[in-house]
């Protein structure tokens, strides 16, 4: 009894010594604001005044009944679906092509594909804004390509795709790095044995590489889902939600509700609601993809 | 030994403390949050000049980032305990800061402010919370040289006093091969300025406009039955018909508009006097002016010969997070802008601000400001409707963009706007 108590105190001491400062910072800048935020969802605060009243669940009721919130949410789901699909497919294809010495200049190409990820979202949005509204339109008009002759950013049916394209361009290289790490961990003897047994390249990919890459996919799919739902910088810099709110993704919607419409309580409720939804989706994804993992 | 160490460190500490407090006392920092991005450079020059002529006062100008509203920025600064001494906020937001702003009733300029300029800045308890920064107005900006060249004769802006007259003008301009108009698709321009004319033209009496808005909130008003609303949209249809960027109306931008009007590529642009600092970079021509936005075929109707004019920006002074010294320095700075000949000159001439004070007699060199002042002198003004809900510009602006790009018809547009107002 005494010994275990002593051990606990020792452990606590060690913990405080090494992780104490981090814990303190984590509690003060993450946990406390989070809890305070939840408290604010039950008030009608406008963001600046000192007086506000307690309104119990009416903010949540308003969120659930607001069709604009759900439109924006479903639009975000659509965006996330396509980006997750494309980022992972392209990222994996790039990684597969750039491992095992299949192409010349492997390292140079890897670096090249990774670079977009080093550019900040706002700058990236502005660069692509110029490309979509000036460069492509100019090309479309001089070469008479119909679908390029008007700006995609000004067309509500195409503007969401500009966001998807830019996101794919930005993250494929990043996911490629994770896939490359995964690919280099696959034991060579397995692949060699399969080759000796007469397996074609595609058979090796399907029956050996992909099953062994599940842990990498868990990470990349989780990252892309979470980033997709939280995207804000590219959204504001590239389309600014336009034309007429047709590309306003959920983060931007929540932000505008809180700070532009001056309904901080409602905005905060939307944010908390979004947190629950994203957490649920991500955890489900991790739970189910974990089941696909195989032992070597 | 240790005692020597101790006394030494106490001494050093005392020195450091006295030094730092001396430095603090000598230098009062006044920070100003600017929300008029187009005059950021001019304000920085004014601040640098003022800091150089005053002993121990430094004025710094911070900008509201592009795309953020002044209110958003202010809430963030307050939440971080970093409130600037002066915050330039939109007229409709002033009273939201009544818990945080210093009452300025005792200031000299209160007596010199022009009529109606302090209404939006006065709390229910009579406290005056803000310094009116600038008077602004908007309408159709025309480039006189381009219009007269296209028409082949002298142009009298007073002849444009109905929708038919405006159509005639556009027809005549286009007949010479000159493009007549470009529509800027910005939501703030279409929502907060263009559609706000629908409220402003209801009546010269502001109380009537408020009543109209109350009616919209209760869903008692059918916009489709309103003559002014329909007239305004008839004018908008006319603008759409002649729009220079008709092929891709939503791809046009504010910067492109300043360039097109400045270089004379188009003759007319719907915007306000705040565009002058950019327009003047494209031309040496100084003959620009405003035309009213007509709302009917009868020249005598209210709104056909008037342009909206009002105080759009106010400085509030922080009462909580700045020291009394900083507040005093900020008050001195405002007085310098309002009463010192150099301050007046720099504000009116350099920054193209139309002041809201009777005592300032300097005439702006900027032709758009001069044109507005002419309307003011003739009493031909509409209310610049500034009491709209905070997201009105974004939501109604988005609906107007849909109408501009033909994604909704008029009934759809008016339905969306009615739905927006309901229950506000």
XYZ file of C-alpha atoms in Angstrom:
720
model
C 0.000 0.000 0.000
C 2.635 2.446 1.108
C 4.924 1.414 -1.686
C 2.284 1.948 -4.340
C 1.398 5.323 -2.860
C 5.018 6.299 -2.975
C 5.234 5.095 -6.530
C 2.242 7.243 -7.438
C 3.827 10.319 -5.873
C 7.043 9.598 -7.744
C 5.168 9.187 -10.971
C 3.305 12.426 -10.342
C 6.580 14.213 -9.631
C 8.064 12.921 -12.850
C 4.944 13.809 -14.758
C 4.905 17.350 -13.398
C 8.591 17.739 -14.079
C 8.351 16.737 -17.722
C 4.802 17.425 -18.792
C 3.673 19.952 -16.158
C 4.299 23.114 -18.187
C 2.670 21.613 -21.267
C -0.330 20.475 -19.253
C -0.709 23.918 -17.763
C -0.567 25.561 -21.181
C -2.945 22.983 -22.635
C -5.465 23.573 -19.860
C -5.291 27.353 -20.047
C -5.346 27.796 -23.811
C -7.418 24.791 -24.914
C -9.542 23.308 -22.152
C -10.635 26.490 -20.360
C -11.593 28.424 -23.531
C -13.408 25.307 -24.745
C -15.456 25.095 -21.559
C -16.052 28.852 -21.522
C -17.170 28.568 -25.147
C -19.708 25.919 -24.196
C -20.947 28.204 -21.448
C -21.400 31.025 -23.987
C -23.623 28.835 -26.149
C -26.297 29.226 -23.495
C -26.213 33.027 -23.657
C -27.223 35.707 -26.132
C -23.887 37.554 -26.082
C -23.189 39.732 -29.134
C -19.400 39.593 -28.879
C -18.697 42.950 -27.248
C -21.283 44.064 -24.692
C -20.830 43.348 -21.009
C -24.416 42.390 -20.359
C -25.945 39.191 -21.657
C -28.667 36.876 -20.513
C -28.981 33.150 -20.145
C -31.150 31.659 -22.883
C -30.791 27.907 -22.133
C -31.086 25.777 -25.290
C -32.641 28.284 -27.656
C -29.358 28.790 -29.557
C -29.129 25.069 -30.286
C -32.740 25.026 -31.348
C -32.022 27.867 -33.739
C -29.014 26.010 -35.184
C -30.979 22.824 -35.811
C -33.814 24.748 -37.424
C -31.617 26.950 -39.613
C -31.743 25.653 -43.207
C -28.731 27.804 -44.184
C -26.593 25.980 -41.605
C -27.535 22.597 -43.027
C -27.038 23.717 -46.633
C -23.570 24.872 -45.739
C -22.918 21.666 -43.797
C -23.999 19.412 -46.665
C -21.891 21.471 -49.061
C -18.939 20.885 -46.748
C -19.664 17.149 -46.673
C -19.615 17.125 -50.470
C -16.356 19.053 -50.496
C -14.822 16.714 -47.903
C -15.948 13.625 -49.817
C -14.275 14.691 -53.061
C -11.136 16.041 -51.440
C -10.626 12.934 -49.296
C -11.129 10.709 -52.310
C -8.887 12.683 -54.657
C -6.159 13.637 -52.197
C -5.701 10.042 -51.094
C -5.895 8.542 -54.575
C -3.476 11.030 -56.053
C -1.228 11.035 -52.986
C -1.007 7.240 -53.039
C -0.440 7.093 -56.794
C 2.365 9.623 -56.525
C 3.933 7.730 -53.640
C 3.682 4.408 -55.496
C 5.242 5.892 -58.612
C 8.011 7.615 -56.689
C 9.262 4.624 -54.687
C 11.455 1.740 -55.758
C 13.358 3.674 -58.397
C 10.738 3.472 -61.136
C 11.340 7.025 -62.364
C 14.356 9.251 -62.770
C 14.807 12.105 -60.298
C 12.687 10.563 -57.559
C 13.813 12.902 -54.793
C 13.444 16.011 -56.911
C 9.905 15.047 -57.872
C 9.006 14.225 -54.264
C 10.192 17.647 -53.202
C 8.298 19.283 -56.026
C 5.007 17.624 -55.127
C 5.463 18.458 -51.455
C 6.186 22.168 -51.956
C 2.523 23.362 -52.289
C 2.008 22.220 -48.720
C 4.573 24.744 -47.527
C 2.625 27.701 -48.894
C 0.150 29.302 -46.519
C -3.538 28.959 -47.349
C -4.167 32.675 -47.825
C -1.332 33.181 -50.293
C -2.243 29.992 -52.054
C -5.841 31.173 -52.348
C -4.788 34.488 -53.840
C -2.394 32.849 -56.311
C -5.084 30.460 -57.511
C -7.631 33.245 -57.582
C -5.434 34.959 -60.136
C -5.049 31.727 -62.094
C -8.773 30.997 -62.184
C -10.032 34.484 -62.902
C -7.261 35.773 -65.174
C -4.941 33.115 -66.582
C -7.515 30.433 -67.402
C -10.040 32.971 -68.690
C -7.386 34.491 -70.933
C -6.446 31.050 -72.272
C -10.086 30.123 -72.742
C -10.834 33.279 -74.697
C -7.757 33.222 -76.919
C -7.949 29.499 -77.663
C -11.743 29.458 -77.803
C -12.223 26.847 -75.092
C -15.818 27.270 -74.026
C -15.688 26.065 -70.434
C -12.673 28.226 -69.644
C -13.864 31.453 -71.235
C -15.727 32.628 -68.142
C -14.300 32.644 -64.643
C -15.024 29.510 -62.646
C -14.991 31.611 -59.516
C -18.015 33.537 -60.743
C -20.056 30.432 -61.466
C -21.839 28.889 -58.462
C -21.761 25.430 -60.070
C -18.035 25.455 -60.653
C -16.699 27.560 -57.785
C -16.826 24.663 -55.306
C -14.668 22.664 -57.685
C -12.008 25.361 -57.618
C -11.813 24.776 -53.876
C -11.515 21.027 -54.413
C -8.805 21.469 -57.044
C -6.736 23.783 -54.879
C -7.098 21.557 -51.814
C -6.055 18.488 -53.790
C -3.065 20.364 -55.162
C -2.140 21.498 -51.663
C -2.451 18.235 -49.740
C -1.628 15.463 -52.209
C 2.090 16.011 -51.719
C 1.768 15.938 -47.948
C -0.169 12.685 -47.978
C 2.348 11.342 -50.498
C 5.081 11.700 -47.870
C 3.046 9.661 -45.371
C 2.396 7.008 -48.023
C 6.073 6.881 -48.972
C 6.924 6.228 -45.322
C 4.316 3.461 -45.291
C 5.531 1.924 -48.531
C 9.140 1.789 -47.414
C 8.040 -0.224 -44.368
C 6.618 -3.044 -46.450
C 9.028 -6.006 -46.150
C 10.831 -6.550 -49.458
C 10.851 -10.347 -49.049
C 7.064 -10.487 -49.244
C 7.062 -8.734 -52.585
C 9.954 -10.827 -53.846
C 8.238 -14.035 -52.801
C 5.086 -12.965 -54.586
C 7.053 -12.158 -57.734
C 8.691 -15.588 -57.660
C 5.236 -17.132 -57.284
C 4.291 -15.353 -60.499
C 2.148 -12.494 -59.174
C 1.685 -9.578 -61.569
C 2.327 -5.995 -60.475
C -1.373 -5.351 -60.009
C -1.851 -8.523 -57.946
C 1.013 -7.509 -55.678
C -0.501 -4.068 -55.241
C -3.975 -5.389 -54.450
C -3.128 -8.328 -52.215
C 0.065 -7.221 -50.498
C 0.735 -3.495 -50.711
C -2.759 -2.116 -50.091
C -3.571 -4.340 -47.062
C -0.236 -3.442 -45.505
C -0.835 0.245 -46.167
C -4.012 0.386 -44.055
C -2.254 2.070 -41.096
C -1.049 4.831 -43.443
C -4.547 5.212 -44.877
C -6.017 5.532 -41.382
C -3.760 8.516 -40.772
C -4.200 10.176 -44.154
C -7.970 9.750 -44.306
C -8.272 11.067 -40.760
C -6.110 14.081 -41.576
C -7.922 14.885 -44.795
C -11.382 14.544 -43.233
C -10.479 16.727 -40.306
C -8.768 19.370 -42.450
C -11.601 19.332 -44.929
C -14.184 20.108 -42.289
C -12.049 22.797 -40.704
C -10.920 24.543 -43.904
C -11.160 28.314 -43.688
C -8.116 30.090 -45.138
C -8.384 28.775 -48.696
C -12.137 29.326 -48.585
C -11.808 32.987 -47.650
C -8.876 33.793 -49.929
C -10.033 31.928 -53.016
C -13.787 32.415 -53.203
C -14.661 34.356 -50.056
C -17.805 32.221 -49.966
C -18.964 33.645 -53.271
C -20.572 33.866 -55.685
C -23.506 34.642 -53.429
C -22.582 32.294 -50.576
C -22.590 29.260 -52.860
C -19.147 28.140 -51.666
C -19.418 29.189 -48.054
C -18.135 26.169 -46.144
C -19.131 25.487 -42.592
C -16.214 27.153 -40.773
C -16.776 30.370 -42.621
C -20.509 30.130 -42.010
C -19.951 29.763 -38.268
C -17.429 32.597 -38.217
C -19.774 34.967 -40.024
C -22.648 34.062 -37.746
C -20.585 34.892 -34.675
C -18.723 37.987 -35.833
C -20.635 39.424 -38.764
C -24.217 38.782 -37.701
C -23.118 39.577 -34.141
C -24.792 36.474 -32.744
C -21.898 35.106 -30.786
C -23.974 32.629 -28.801
C -25.516 31.101 -31.911
C -22.170 30.988 -33.700
C -20.563 29.290 -30.728
C -23.389 26.720 -30.605
C -22.840 25.998 -34.284
C -19.131 25.562 -33.622
C -19.757 23.152 -30.748
C -22.300 21.220 -32.773
C -19.784 21.017 -35.602
C -17.149 19.768 -33.170
C -19.441 16.920 -32.113
C -20.276 16.007 -35.711
C -16.665 16.017 -36.874
C -15.519 14.073 -33.822
C -18.211 11.462 -34.449
C -17.343 11.126 -38.135
C -13.579 10.897 -37.514
C -13.892 8.363 -34.687
C -16.208 6.180 -36.758
C -13.737 6.314 -39.625
C -10.809 5.354 -37.403
C -12.836 2.550 -35.753
C -13.867 0.967 -39.029
C -10.590 1.358 -40.889
C -8.741 -0.145 -37.906
C -10.690 -3.332 -38.544
C -9.095 -3.544 -41.980
C -5.612 -3.701 -40.523
C -3.748 -6.977 -41.078
C -0.898 -8.679 -39.252
C 2.153 -9.624 -41.266
C 29.298 38.603 0.309
C 25.712 37.520 -0.107
C 24.519 40.744 1.502
C 26.510 42.729 -1.020
C 24.952 40.659 -3.784
C 21.490 41.217 -2.410
C 21.852 44.964 -2.063
C 23.390 45.141 -5.519
C 20.514 43.292 -7.085
C 18.005 45.472 -5.230
C 19.800 48.496 -6.567
C 19.761 47.168 -10.099
C 16.106 46.294 -9.800
C 15.267 49.773 -8.536
C 17.208 51.299 -11.399
C 15.464 49.195 -13.991
C 12.059 49.981 -12.526
C 12.640 53.720 -12.393
C 14.068 53.723 -15.892
C 11.186 51.813 -17.386
C 8.597 53.991 -15.670
C 10.434 57.065 -16.893
C 10.339 55.715 -20.428
C 6.655 54.906 -20.125
C 5.816 58.353 -18.785
C 7.706 60.072 -21.563
C 6.044 58.241 -24.382
C 2.296 57.964 -24.696
C 1.206 55.558 -27.391
C -2.071 56.232 -29.091
C -3.151 53.390 -31.328
C -5.803 53.948 -33.942
C -7.719 51.176 -35.672
C -8.441 52.298 -39.227
C -11.270 50.658 -41.128
C -11.010 52.767 -44.280
C -8.390 50.759 -46.132
C -8.275 53.209 -49.045
C -6.717 55.932 -46.849
C -4.380 53.735 -44.788
C -1.263 55.290 -46.341
C -2.534 58.850 -45.857
C -3.463 58.172 -42.223
C -0.044 56.696 -41.549
C 1.513 59.899 -42.882
C -0.768 62.011 -40.725
C 0.136 59.912 -37.690
C 3.850 60.178 -38.392
C 3.586 63.924 -38.836
C 1.537 64.370 -35.660
C 4.000 62.223 -33.692
C 6.847 64.375 -34.955
C 5.268 67.684 -33.883
C 4.169 66.522 -30.434
C 6.478 65.853 -27.527
C 6.157 62.358 -26.113
C 3.108 61.238 -28.074
C 3.266 58.559 -30.725
C 0.239 57.839 -32.871
C 0.141 54.499 -34.625
C -2.353 53.369 -37.230
C -3.428 49.727 -37.405
C -5.572 48.467 -40.256
C -8.583 46.192 -40.272
C -7.522 43.290 -42.501
C -9.169 43.151 -45.906
C -12.385 41.172 -45.772
C -12.901 41.622 -42.042
C -15.492 43.997 -40.681
C -14.362 46.655 -38.195
C -16.645 45.089 -35.608
C -15.028 41.649 -35.971
C -11.601 43.179 -35.575
C -12.653 45.248 -32.579
C -14.155 42.264 -30.734
C -10.964 40.302 -31.286
C -8.818 43.179 -29.993
C -11.044 43.642 -26.952
C -11.036 39.939 -26.181
C -7.239 39.905 -26.234
C -7.025 42.909 -23.921
C -5.402 44.907 -26.669
C -7.991 47.527 -27.509
C -6.699 50.478 -29.534
C -7.224 53.966 -28.119
C -9.370 55.015 -31.055
C -11.435 52.591 -33.102
C -12.953 53.601 -36.407
C -16.251 51.730 -36.579
C -19.251 51.726 -38.885
C -22.071 54.063 -37.971
C -24.480 51.219 -37.218
C -22.094 49.581 -34.755
C -21.275 52.574 -32.520
C -23.891 51.883 -29.886
C -22.816 48.248 -29.527
C -19.710 49.632 -27.853
C -21.547 51.652 -25.249
C -20.139 49.598 -22.362
C -16.613 50.104 -23.604
C -16.501 53.615 -25.025
C -15.635 56.842 -23.285
C -18.270 59.588 -23.202
C -17.021 62.553 -25.208
C -19.742 65.079 -24.327
C -17.242 67.607 -22.987
C -15.269 67.903 -26.204
C -15.186 71.141 -28.150
C -16.055 69.564 -31.492
C -19.438 68.366 -30.210
C -20.790 71.883 -30.754
C -19.278 72.127 -34.228
C -20.525 68.825 -35.615
C -22.950 69.175 -38.510
C -26.634 68.514 -38.123
C -27.684 64.885 -37.573
C -24.086 63.727 -37.419
C -24.186 62.695 -33.763
C -27.534 60.908 -33.798
C -26.031 57.496 -34.486
C -23.361 58.174 -31.825
C -25.587 59.166 -28.899
C -26.610 56.549 -26.358
C -30.059 56.518 -24.767
C -28.627 58.086 -21.634
C -27.322 61.071 -23.615
C -23.652 60.094 -23.696
C -21.948 61.035 -26.951
C -19.757 58.073 -27.722
C -18.042 58.874 -30.974
C -16.301 61.401 -33.185
C -17.810 61.574 -36.681
C -14.934 60.875 -39.049
C -16.312 61.362 -42.487
C -19.318 62.214 -44.570
C -19.787 59.955 -47.558
C -22.211 59.567 -50.394
C -22.709 57.509 -53.513
C -24.475 57.308 -56.830
C -23.457 56.954 -60.465
C -19.932 58.316 -60.836
C -19.507 59.786 -64.311
C -16.346 60.735 -66.154
C -17.279 64.082 -67.709
C -14.635 64.097 -70.439
C -15.665 60.657 -71.643
C -19.381 61.415 -71.518
C -19.005 64.703 -73.414
C -16.756 63.164 -76.042
C -19.282 60.386 -76.618
C -22.239 62.761 -76.754
C -20.398 65.356 -78.828
C -21.857 68.162 -76.688
C -21.711 69.658 -73.215
C -23.282 67.440 -70.579
C -25.582 68.713 -67.861
C -25.908 66.098 -65.095
C -29.194 67.665 -64.011
C -30.853 66.349 -67.179
C -30.568 62.809 -65.832
C -33.598 62.822 -63.581
C -35.613 59.749 -64.542
C -35.122 56.174 -65.687
C -35.957 57.207 -69.253
C -33.387 59.983 -69.176
C -30.771 57.529 -67.904
C -31.628 55.094 -70.698
C -31.337 57.917 -73.218
C -27.922 58.810 -71.804
C -26.658 55.215 -72.000
C -28.067 54.847 -75.544
C -26.366 58.036 -76.700
C -23.053 57.052 -75.120
C -23.146 53.563 -76.604
C -24.105 54.960 -80.034
C -20.661 56.547 -80.263
C -18.968 53.219 -79.568
C -18.119 54.136 -75.976
C -19.016 51.649 -73.225
C -21.506 53.233 -70.843
C -21.465 51.462 -67.493
C -19.867 48.729 -65.436
C -21.514 47.132 -62.394
C -19.254 46.202 -59.496
C -20.519 42.871 -58.132
C -19.302 43.376 -54.546
C -21.898 42.295 -52.010
C -21.302 45.384 -49.864
C -21.845 47.683 -52.811
C -25.010 45.959 -53.999
C -26.418 45.240 -50.530
C -25.428 48.151 -48.343
C -25.491 50.858 -51.003
C -27.558 49.981 -54.036
C -30.426 48.178 -52.373
C -30.346 50.586 -49.424
C -31.737 53.137 -51.882
C -34.978 51.173 -51.777
C -35.318 52.164 -48.102
C -33.912 55.677 -48.494
C -36.347 56.647 -51.239
C -39.397 55.701 -49.189
C -39.431 59.084 -47.490
C -37.252 62.097 -46.625
C -38.287 61.492 -43.026
C -35.997 59.000 -41.292
C -38.802 57.915 -38.954
C -40.771 56.744 -41.990
C -37.797 54.708 -43.199
C -37.567 53.061 -39.788
C -41.277 52.306 -39.955
C -40.768 50.692 -43.346
C -38.019 48.495 -41.872
C -40.244 47.579 -38.921
C -42.915 46.572 -41.426
C -40.412 44.315 -43.177
C -39.422 42.701 -39.879
C -43.048 41.888 -39.179
C -43.617 40.666 -42.721
C -46.312 43.275 -43.324
C -44.704 44.803 -46.385
C -44.791 43.236 -49.816
C -41.752 44.568 -51.659
C -43.207 43.544 -55.012
C -46.018 46.075 -54.524
C -43.664 48.908 -53.658
C -43.164 51.498 -56.401
C -39.722 52.633 -55.239
C -38.396 49.068 -54.986
C -39.624 48.199 -58.459
C -38.326 51.445 -59.889
C -34.915 50.835 -58.365
C -34.799 47.343 -59.858
C -35.914 48.736 -63.238
C -32.825 50.929 -63.098
C -30.787 47.880 -62.132
C -32.170 45.976 -65.140
C -31.099 48.888 -67.309
C -27.616 48.769 -65.783
C -27.457 45.022 -66.398
C -28.455 45.520 -70.024
C -25.525 47.870 -70.629
C -23.072 46.255 -68.207
C -19.548 46.263 -69.615
C -18.873 42.921 -67.893
C -22.155 41.420 -68.999
C -20.654 38.083 -70.125
C -19.305 37.321 -66.683
C -20.868 39.866 -64.324
C -19.685 38.280 -61.062
C -16.047 38.109 -62.137
C -15.706 41.884 -62.206
C -13.923 43.469 -59.247
C -13.683 46.743 -57.373
C -10.121 47.326 -58.565
C -11.171 46.728 -62.140
C -13.986 49.259 -61.699
C -11.624 52.000 -60.517
C -9.407 51.335 -63.500
C -12.244 51.246 -66.064
C -13.758 54.528 -64.891
C -10.385 56.188 -64.359
C -8.986 55.354 -67.773
C -12.284 56.178 -69.470
C -12.960 52.648 -70.650
C -16.481 53.116 -69.275
C -18.304 56.394 -68.709
C -20.329 55.549 -65.596
C -19.813 53.391 -62.481
C -22.030 52.908 -59.450
C -19.897 53.716 -56.373
C -19.136 56.313 -53.707
C -16.724 59.166 -53.146
C -14.332 56.873 -51.229
C -13.125 55.559 -54.592
C -11.346 58.807 -55.460
C -7.887 57.946 -54.057
C -7.799 54.962 -56.440
C -9.467 56.570 -59.467
C -7.035 59.462 -59.485
C -4.118 57.079 -59.953
C -5.427 56.215 -63.400
C -5.998 59.672 -64.823
C -4.999 63.319 -64.715
C -8.532 64.243 -65.575
C -10.210 65.868 -62.567
C -13.741 66.209 -63.902
C -15.858 63.570 -62.256
C -19.189 63.871 -60.532
C -22.277 62.064 -59.283
C -25.596 61.337 -60.959
C -28.562 60.248 -58.852
C -29.904 56.715 -59.228
C -33.400 57.265 -60.664
C -36.316 55.203 -59.391
C -39.175 56.270 -61.662
C -40.090 58.095 -64.844
C -41.326 61.189 -63.048
C -38.480 63.674 -62.452
C -40.369 65.154 -59.508
C -40.359 61.894 -57.525
C -38.234 61.857 -54.398
C -34.943 60.139 -55.160
C -34.628 60.994 -58.857
C -32.577 64.116 -58.273
C -31.088 63.309 -54.863
C -28.046 61.329 -53.787
C -27.595 59.657 -50.376
C -25.197 61.397 -48.010
C -24.367 60.559 -44.401
C -21.722 60.071 -41.728
C -20.497 56.513 -42.273
C -17.523 56.169 -39.937
C -16.993 57.149 -36.327
C -14.063 57.069 -33.937
C -14.938 55.625 -30.554
C -12.477 56.010 -27.714
C -11.742 53.037 -25.517
C -12.566 53.642 -21.849
C -11.214 50.400 -20.358
C -7.907 49.216 -21.654
C -6.169 52.535 -22.264
C -4.740 54.852 -19.606
C -6.125 58.346 -18.958
C -2.928 59.718 -20.507
C -3.582 57.797 -23.692
C -7.188 58.959 -23.739
C -6.124 62.566 -23.257
C -3.561 62.234 -26.050
C -6.238 60.776 -28.317
C -8.583 63.658 -27.499
C -5.807 66.088 -28.356
C -5.245 64.268 -31.634
C -8.937 64.557 -32.562
C -8.912 68.255 -31.687
C -5.825 68.719 -33.814
C -7.618 67.101 -36.763
C -10.675 69.264 -36.247
C -9.125 72.658 -35.374
C -5.497 72.896 -36.395
C -5.166 74.267 -39.955
C -2.491 71.667 -40.708
C -4.641 68.871 -39.292
C -7.655 70.035 -41.273
C -5.625 70.287 -44.459
C -4.140 66.847 -44.051
C -7.497 65.274 -43.348
C -9.492 67.039 -46.067
C -6.926 67.426 -48.856
C -4.515 64.523 -48.330
C -6.949 61.872 -47.160
C -9.929 63.088 -49.243
C -12.193 63.088 -46.221
C -15.324 65.218 -46.235
C -15.370 66.437 -42.633
C -18.526 66.414 -40.544
C -17.727 69.777 -38.905
C -19.101 73.232 -39.604
C -15.900 74.993 -38.595
C -13.802 73.381 -41.326
C -13.945 75.588 -44.403
C -11.280 73.935 -46.527
C -12.829 72.674 -49.734
C -11.746 69.217 -50.815
C -9.862 69.116 -54.095
C -11.418 65.806 -54.859
C -14.136 66.274 -57.535
C -16.361 63.522 -56.139
C -16.416 65.201 -52.736
C -17.059 68.536 -54.410
C -19.951 67.034 -56.343
C -21.468 65.645 -53.131
C -21.083 68.977 -51.379
C -22.986 70.596 -54.237
C -25.888 68.211 -53.668
C -25.717 68.987 -49.945
C -25.766 72.745 -50.576
C -28.798 72.415 -52.854
C -30.543 70.262 -50.268
C -30.754 67.396 -52.773
C -29.861 64.549 -50.439
C -31.338 61.242 -49.379
C -30.686 59.534 -46.070
C -27.667 57.249 -46.232
C -29.424 54.345 -44.509
C -26.965 53.080 -41.906
C -29.194 51.476 -39.310
C -29.405 48.178 -41.204
C -28.803 44.845 -39.422
C -25.075 43.989 -39.352
C -25.244 41.174 -41.913
C -27.604 43.020 -44.273
C -24.818 43.866 -46.715
C -23.662 40.260 -46.934
C -27.063 38.568 -47.158
C -28.969 41.062 -49.312
C -25.754 41.595 -51.269
C -25.659 37.862 -52.041
C -29.263 37.965 -53.221
C -28.480 40.945 -55.444
C -25.522 39.038 -56.905
C -27.881 36.207 -57.825
C -30.153 38.720 -59.533
C -27.205 40.310 -61.298
C -26.105 36.950 -62.706
C -29.703 35.943 -63.535
C -29.866 33.101 -61.043
C -33.133 34.449 -59.637
C -35.869 36.592 -61.132
C -37.282 39.682 -59.486
C -39.932 37.783 -57.537
C -37.255 35.422 -56.244
C -34.991 38.292 -55.233
C -37.724 40.150 -53.372
C -38.796 36.905 -51.709
C -35.271 36.348 -50.425
C -35.012 39.895 -49.102
C -38.380 39.645 -47.360
C -37.290 36.347 -45.807
C -34.057 37.979 -44.654
C -35.865 40.770 -42.839
C -38.527 38.594 -41.248
C -38.030 38.371 -37.501
C -34.810 40.467 -37.449
